[in-house]
Amino acid sequence: MTAPPTERTPTLADVARRAGVSTATVSRCLNTPDRVIEETRNRVLQAVRDLGYSPNFGARALAAKRTNTIGAVIPTMENAIFARGLQAFQEELRLKGITLLVASSSYRAELEEEQIRTLVARGADGLFLIGAHRDPALYDFLNRRGIPTLVAWVHDPNAPVPTIGFDNHSAMLDLARRVIADGHRHIGVISAEQAGNDRARARVAAIRAAMDEAGLDPDALSLVETAYGIDEGAAAFEALMQRTPRPTVVMCGNDVLAVGAMGRAKEMGYDVPGDVSITGFDDIELAKVCSPGLTTVHVPHRQMGTRAARALISMVSEGTPGQGQRLDTRVVLRGSLGPPRA
Amino acid sequence: MTAPPTERTPTLADVARRAGVSTATVSRCLNTPDRVIEETRNRVLQAVRDLGYSPNFGARALAAKRTNTIGAVIPTMENAIFARGLQAFQEELRLKGITLLVASSSYRAELEEEQIRTLVARGADGLFLIGAHRDPALYDFLNRRGIPTLVAWVHDPNAPVPTIGFDNHSAMLDLARRVIADGHRHIGVISAEQAGNDRARARVAAIRAAMDEAGLDPDALSLVETAYGIDEGAAAFEALMQRTPRPTVVMCGNDVLAVGAMGRAKEMGYDVPGDVSITGFDDIELAKVCSPGLTTVHVPHRQMGTRAARALISMVSEGTPGQGQRLDTRVVLRGSLGPPRA
DNA sequence: TTGTAGGCGTTATCAT
DNA sequence: ATGATAACGCCTACAA
C-alpha cells in the first residue's frame, strides 16, 4: 500500500481531453449540468467514469471559495453525551451533500479555540459549537470572517449567535424541586468543572435556586467539581459520602458522572436509593441500563442535532441571520431516586 | 454572525508586505523555520500574529500535495466501541500536528466506499479503516493512488494492508471454552450481521469451533443476527429465549448487544446468571457498570489506537510498507456468567 | 539567506 | 452552448 502511485490522479484536464471538450465544460457538467447540452454532458460523464475522476478538493475550495463543509467542535468523542446529537446533525448534513468535520476539545477552551481556527483555515463554511460561553474575541473573529456559527446544547437568547438547545437552569430546577419534594435536605452535587462551562454552571445554580425556594440552608449543598468520566464520578462520590453531614442524595451534572457514582455506591455497600439517591442529566442509554435505572433529565438530542443542522444550512446557503430555538426537557423518574430513609 | 465578512482573510502576500519580505520567505518561516535567519523570522512571525494570519488549507494542499491529514472511517460514532480507540489514535496524531478526519459508514459497505473516496478526494495522506474485509477493487484503487492504508480491530497477516488488532477468532474461542467448561450445553448467540463483517464472522465461527472441540452438537447453537444497538440486543434476546431448547447462556458479539440483552432479561424476570448467563465482547465501560457486571473479552482499545497511529504516521512520512501487529485480548470474568442451574 | 516565477486543479468571467 | 483565460493562495525549484 505504500508503493508510489502508479497512476497520476486524473484531473479535469484529463477528462476534458478524453471527452474532446474544454475544462470549462467539464466543470459545468459537474456543477451546473443544466447549462450543458445533453449529448455533450453524456460524453463528459462517461469520461469521468472511465477515468474514475473525482475533483480535487483543495483546488475546488481555492477557486470556489466554498467547501461544502461544516465544522463541529465538541468537548469529547469518548462518551455518548454528544454522540447521538452529533450523529443526527451529520445525517441531516449528508442529505444535503455537506461533509462534517469533527474535532474535540477535551473540555479545554484553548484547545477549542485552536480547533476552531483549524476548521476555519480548512475552509469550513459554517461552525457548530457546544455551549455559548467563550471569549468574545473568538466570536469577533468568526464574525469578521463571516463564518456562520451556531451553538447547541444551550438556549440563550442573549448569546451572540443563534442557540438551539434547552434551558439548563430550568431543566435542573425541575429535577431539584422533585428531589427536595421527596424530602431530601442534604444534597451532594457532582459537577463538571464550572469554569468556562455554562451548562455546568447553570445546573449547579439551579440546584441552589431550588434549595433557596424551599428555604433550605445553602450550606446543606455539598459540591465536588471534577473532570469528566465514570472513574471521576466514582471518586467524587466517595469524597462526598465522607463529608459531614452525609448527603442523602447525590445530584450529578451528567449521566456519566452519575453512573460512576452509582458504581462506587454499590462497591461501598450503599443501597441505592435506600441509603443514598443518585440523579443524572442527559438520559443517555446508560441511564436506562444501569440498575437501578437512573433518574435523570431527558434531553432531545437527536431533535437538537437535526434542527441545528437545518438552521445552520440555511444560514450558510441563504446568508440569513439564523434563529435560535428552545427545546423542552423532562424529568425521567427511575429507581435511583427515592425518599431518604427516616 | 452571518453578515458578510468585513475583513478579507489575510494571505501570505499580506504578511510578506507587512514584514517587508517576499512570500517565499514567509512560507519558509512557517514550514522550514531553520532556513531563515532569526531576525527576519521574528519580523515575519510578528506580522503573522498582527494579521492573525493562518494559511489557506486548500491552497497549501494544492501546492504541497500533502494535507497533514489522515482520514478514518468507522462503522459508527454512536457507541463507545470505537470511541476509545479512535480517541487514542487522534491524540497520537495531534502530537505530530496531524489532523484527523472522521467519517462513519453505519456498517454499510457502499457508504464506507463513498466515505473513503471522499476522504481521498479531500487529500487524506493516509487512511485508517476498521476490519480487513472489503472489495479488492477498493484496495486496488488505494494502492494505485499510493495512499497508505492501515486496518485496525483485526489482525490478519494475509490482508492486503497492515493490520493492527487482535485475533477475533482466538479471543472468542477462549471465552467460549470457558462458557462450555462452566457446563453450558445450549448456547444462544446474538451476532451483528455477518455479511461483510469479518469480526462478526470470526467470533461466531469461534463459538462453533469451541463446541466442536467439546463434542457438542452444532445444532445446540442458536443464532440471531441483528443490527447494532441496545434495543436490537434486547429484541434478539427475547427471540432467543423463546426457542426450544432454551439456551442457558447467550453469547453476544459485542458489549452493546449484551447490555441490551441483559436489560431485557431483567424485564422478562430472568435472573442473571441464575436463569441465563450473558457474555459480551469489547469490555467497554458499560460492561463494568451494569449489574451483574458483564463477562466479556477485554480489548486493548487505546493501545490499538496509539500503535495504529504510530505505524500509519511512519508509513505516510517515511513511505515504509508498514508492519501489522497482533495485540492480546483476555477474558474478563464478571457476574453475568455462571454455571447453568441444574 | 532571500527573491523570482512557475505551477498545482478548479471555478468563473468574458468572449465567441 | 462552449472555449479561453485569469484568478484563487501557496510551495518550491532555481537564481541571485
PDB file of N, CA, C and O in Angstrom, chain B residues 273-295:
ATOM      1  N   PRO B 273     -26.829 -14.561  36.646  1.00  0.00           N
ATOM      2  CA  PRO B 273     -26.735 -15.656  35.687  1.00  0.00           C
ATOM      3  C   PRO B 273     -27.538 -16.897  36.092  1.00  0.00           C
ATOM      4  O   PRO B 273     -27.397 -17.930  35.447  1.00  0.00           O
ATOM      5  N   GLY B 274     -28.350 -16.805  37.123  1.00  0.00           N
ATOM      6  CA  GLY B 274     -29.056 -17.995  37.595  1.00  0.00           C
ATOM      7  C   GLY B 274     -29.866 -18.677  36.499  1.00  0.00           C
ATOM      8  O   GLY B 274     -29.680 -19.858  36.197  1.00  0.00           O
ATOM      9  N   ASP B 275     -30.760 -17.895  35.868  1.00  0.00           N
ATOM     10  CA  ASP B 275     -31.591 -18.482  34.823  1.00  0.00           C
ATOM     11  C   ASP B 275     -30.874 -18.520  33.481  1.00  0.00           C
ATOM     12  O   ASP B 275     -31.053 -19.435  32.685  1.00  0.00           O
ATOM     13  N   VAL B 276     -30.100 -17.502  33.234  1.00  0.00           N
ATOM     14  CA  VAL B 276     -29.405 -17.442  31.954  1.00  0.00           C
ATOM     15  C   VAL B 276     -28.152 -16.580  32.112  1.00  0.00           C
ATOM     16  O   VAL B 276     -28.187 -15.524  32.750  1.00  0.00           O
ATOM     17  N   SER B 277     -27.044 -17.066  31.579  1.00  0.00           N
ATOM     18  CA  SER B 277     -25.804 -16.293  31.595  1.00  0.00           C
ATOM     19  C   SER B 277     -25.732 -15.442  30.338  1.00  0.00           C
ATOM     20  O   SER B 277     -26.323 -15.775  29.307  1.00  0.00           O
ATOM     21  N   ILE B 278     -24.995 -14.354  30.436  1.00  0.00           N
ATOM     22  CA  ILE B 278     -24.838 -13.466  29.277  1.00  0.00           C
ATOM     23  C   ILE B 278     -23.379 -13.046  29.182  1.00  0.00           C
ATOM     24  O   ILE B 278     -22.754 -12.716  30.194  1.00  0.00           O
ATOM     25  N   THR B 279     -22.835 -13.058  27.969  1.00  0.00           N
ATOM     26  CA  THR B 279     -21.461 -12.572  27.782  1.00  0.00           C
ATOM     27  C   THR B 279     -21.414 -11.558  26.658  1.00  0.00           C
ATOM     28  O   THR B 279     -22.274 -11.530  25.781  1.00  0.00           O
ATOM     29  N   GLY B 280     -20.378 -10.741  26.685  1.00  0.00           N
ATOM     30  CA  GLY B 280     -20.199  -9.700  25.672  1.00  0.00           C
ATOM     31  C   GLY B 280     -18.846  -9.804  24.991  1.00  0.00           C
ATOM     32  O   GLY B 280     -18.213 -10.859  24.991  1.00  0.00           O
ATOM     33  N   PHE B 281     -18.434  -8.688  24.408  1.00  0.00           N
ATOM     34  CA  PHE B 281     -17.137  -8.639  23.743  1.00  0.00           C
ATOM     35  C   PHE B 281     -16.763  -7.179  23.571  1.00  0.00           C
ATOM     36  O   PHE B 281     -17.554  -6.412  23.016  1.00  0.00           O
ATOM     37  N   ASP B 282     -15.596  -6.806  24.038  1.00  0.00           N
ATOM     38  CA  ASP B 282     -15.014  -5.462  23.897  1.00  0.00           C
ATOM     39  C   ASP B 282     -14.544  -4.896  25.223  1.00  0.00           C
ATOM     40  O   ASP B 282     -13.543  -4.197  25.275  1.00  0.00           O
ATOM     41  N   ASP B 283     -15.340  -5.151  26.282  1.00  0.00           N
ATOM     42  CA  ASP B 283     -15.056  -4.555  27.582  1.00  0.00           C
ATOM     43  C   ASP B 283     -15.075  -3.037  27.531  1.00  0.00           C
ATOM     44  O   ASP B 283     -14.096  -2.384  27.884  1.00  0.00           O
ATOM     45  N   ILE B 284     -16.191  -2.496  27.074  1.00  0.00           N
ATOM     46  CA  ILE B 284     -16.358  -1.049  27.180  1.00  0.00           C
ATOM     47  C   ILE B 284     -16.844  -0.722  28.583  1.00  0.00           C
ATOM     48  O   ILE B 284     -17.149  -1.620  29.368  1.00  0.00           O
ATOM     49  N   GLU B 285     -16.928   0.541  28.907  1.00  0.00           N
ATOM     50  CA  GLU B 285     -17.254   0.938  30.277  1.00  0.00           C
ATOM     51  C   GLU B 285     -18.576   0.358  30.755  1.00  0.00           C
ATOM     52  O   GLU B 285     -18.721  -0.001  31.911  1.00  0.00           O
ATOM     53  N   LEU B 286     -19.514   0.303  29.845  1.00  0.00           N
ATOM     54  CA  LEU B 286     -20.814  -0.269  30.161  1.00  0.00           C
ATOM     55  C   LEU B 286     -20.696  -1.620  30.858  1.00  0.00           C
ATOM     56  O   LEU B 286     -21.501  -1.964  31.728  1.00  0.00           O
ATOM     57  N   ALA B 287     -19.700  -2.384  30.474  1.00  0.00           N
ATOM     58  CA  ALA B 287     -19.588  -3.758  30.955  1.00  0.00           C
ATOM     59  C   ALA B 287     -19.321  -3.810  32.456  1.00  0.00           C
ATOM     60  O   ALA B 287     -19.746  -4.727  33.148  1.00  0.00           O
ATOM     61  N   LYS B 288     -18.614  -2.813  32.934  1.00  0.00           N
ATOM     62  CA  LYS B 288     -18.277  -2.763  34.342  1.00  0.00           C
ATOM     63  C   LYS B 288     -19.459  -2.266  35.161  1.00  0.00           C
ATOM     64  O   LYS B 288     -19.636  -2.593  36.315  1.00  0.00           O
ATOM     65  N   VAL B 289     -20.246  -1.416  34.508  1.00  0.00           N
ATOM     66  CA  VAL B 289     -21.225  -0.642  35.233  1.00  0.00           C
ATOM     67  C   VAL B 289     -22.548  -1.362  35.405  1.00  0.00           C
ATOM     68  O   VAL B 289     -23.261  -1.169  36.382  1.00  0.00           O
ATOM     69  N   CYS B 290     -22.909  -2.197  34.457  1.00  0.00           N
ATOM     70  CA  CYS B 290     -24.209  -2.832  34.593  1.00  0.00           C
ATOM     71  C   CYS B 290     -24.121  -3.877  35.694  1.00  0.00           C
ATOM     72  O   CYS B 290     -23.047  -4.227  36.142  1.00  0.00           O
ATOM     73  N   SER B 291     -25.285  -4.343  36.126  1.00  0.00           N
ATOM     74  CA  SER B 291     -25.177  -5.322  37.188  1.00  0.00           C
ATOM     75  C   SER B 291     -26.111  -6.477  36.908  1.00  0.00           C
ATOM     76  O   SER B 291     -27.254  -6.267  36.556  1.00  0.00           O
ATOM     77  N   PRO B 292     -25.644  -7.686  36.977  1.00  0.00           N
ATOM     78  CA  PRO B 292     -24.264  -8.000  37.340  1.00  0.00           C
ATOM     79  C   PRO B 292     -23.289  -7.526  36.273  1.00  0.00           C
ATOM     80  O   PRO B 292     -23.693  -7.286  35.149  1.00  0.00           O
ATOM     81  N   GLY B 293     -22.040  -7.382  36.668  1.00  0.00           N
ATOM     82  CA  GLY B 293     -21.022  -6.994  35.702  1.00  0.00           C
ATOM     83  C   GLY B 293     -20.990  -7.977  34.540  1.00  0.00           C
ATOM     84  O   GLY B 293     -21.316  -9.154  34.703  1.00  0.00           O
ATOM     85  N   LEU B 294     -20.602  -7.501  33.395  1.00  0.00           N
ATOM     86  CA  LEU B 294     -20.660  -8.330  32.204  1.00  0.00           C
ATOM     87  C   LEU B 294     -19.347  -9.093  31.992  1.00  0.00           C
ATOM     88  O   LEU B 294     -18.274  -8.489  31.945  1.00  0.00           O
ATOM     89  N   THR B 295     -19.446 -10.393  31.868  1.00  0.00           N
ATOM     90  CA  THR B 295     -18.286 -11.189  31.481  1.00  0.00           C
ATOM     91  C   THR B 295     -18.049 -10.965  29.993  1.00  0.00           C
ATOM     92  O   THR B 295     -18.964 -11.067  29.187  1.00  0.00           O
TER      93      THR B 295
END
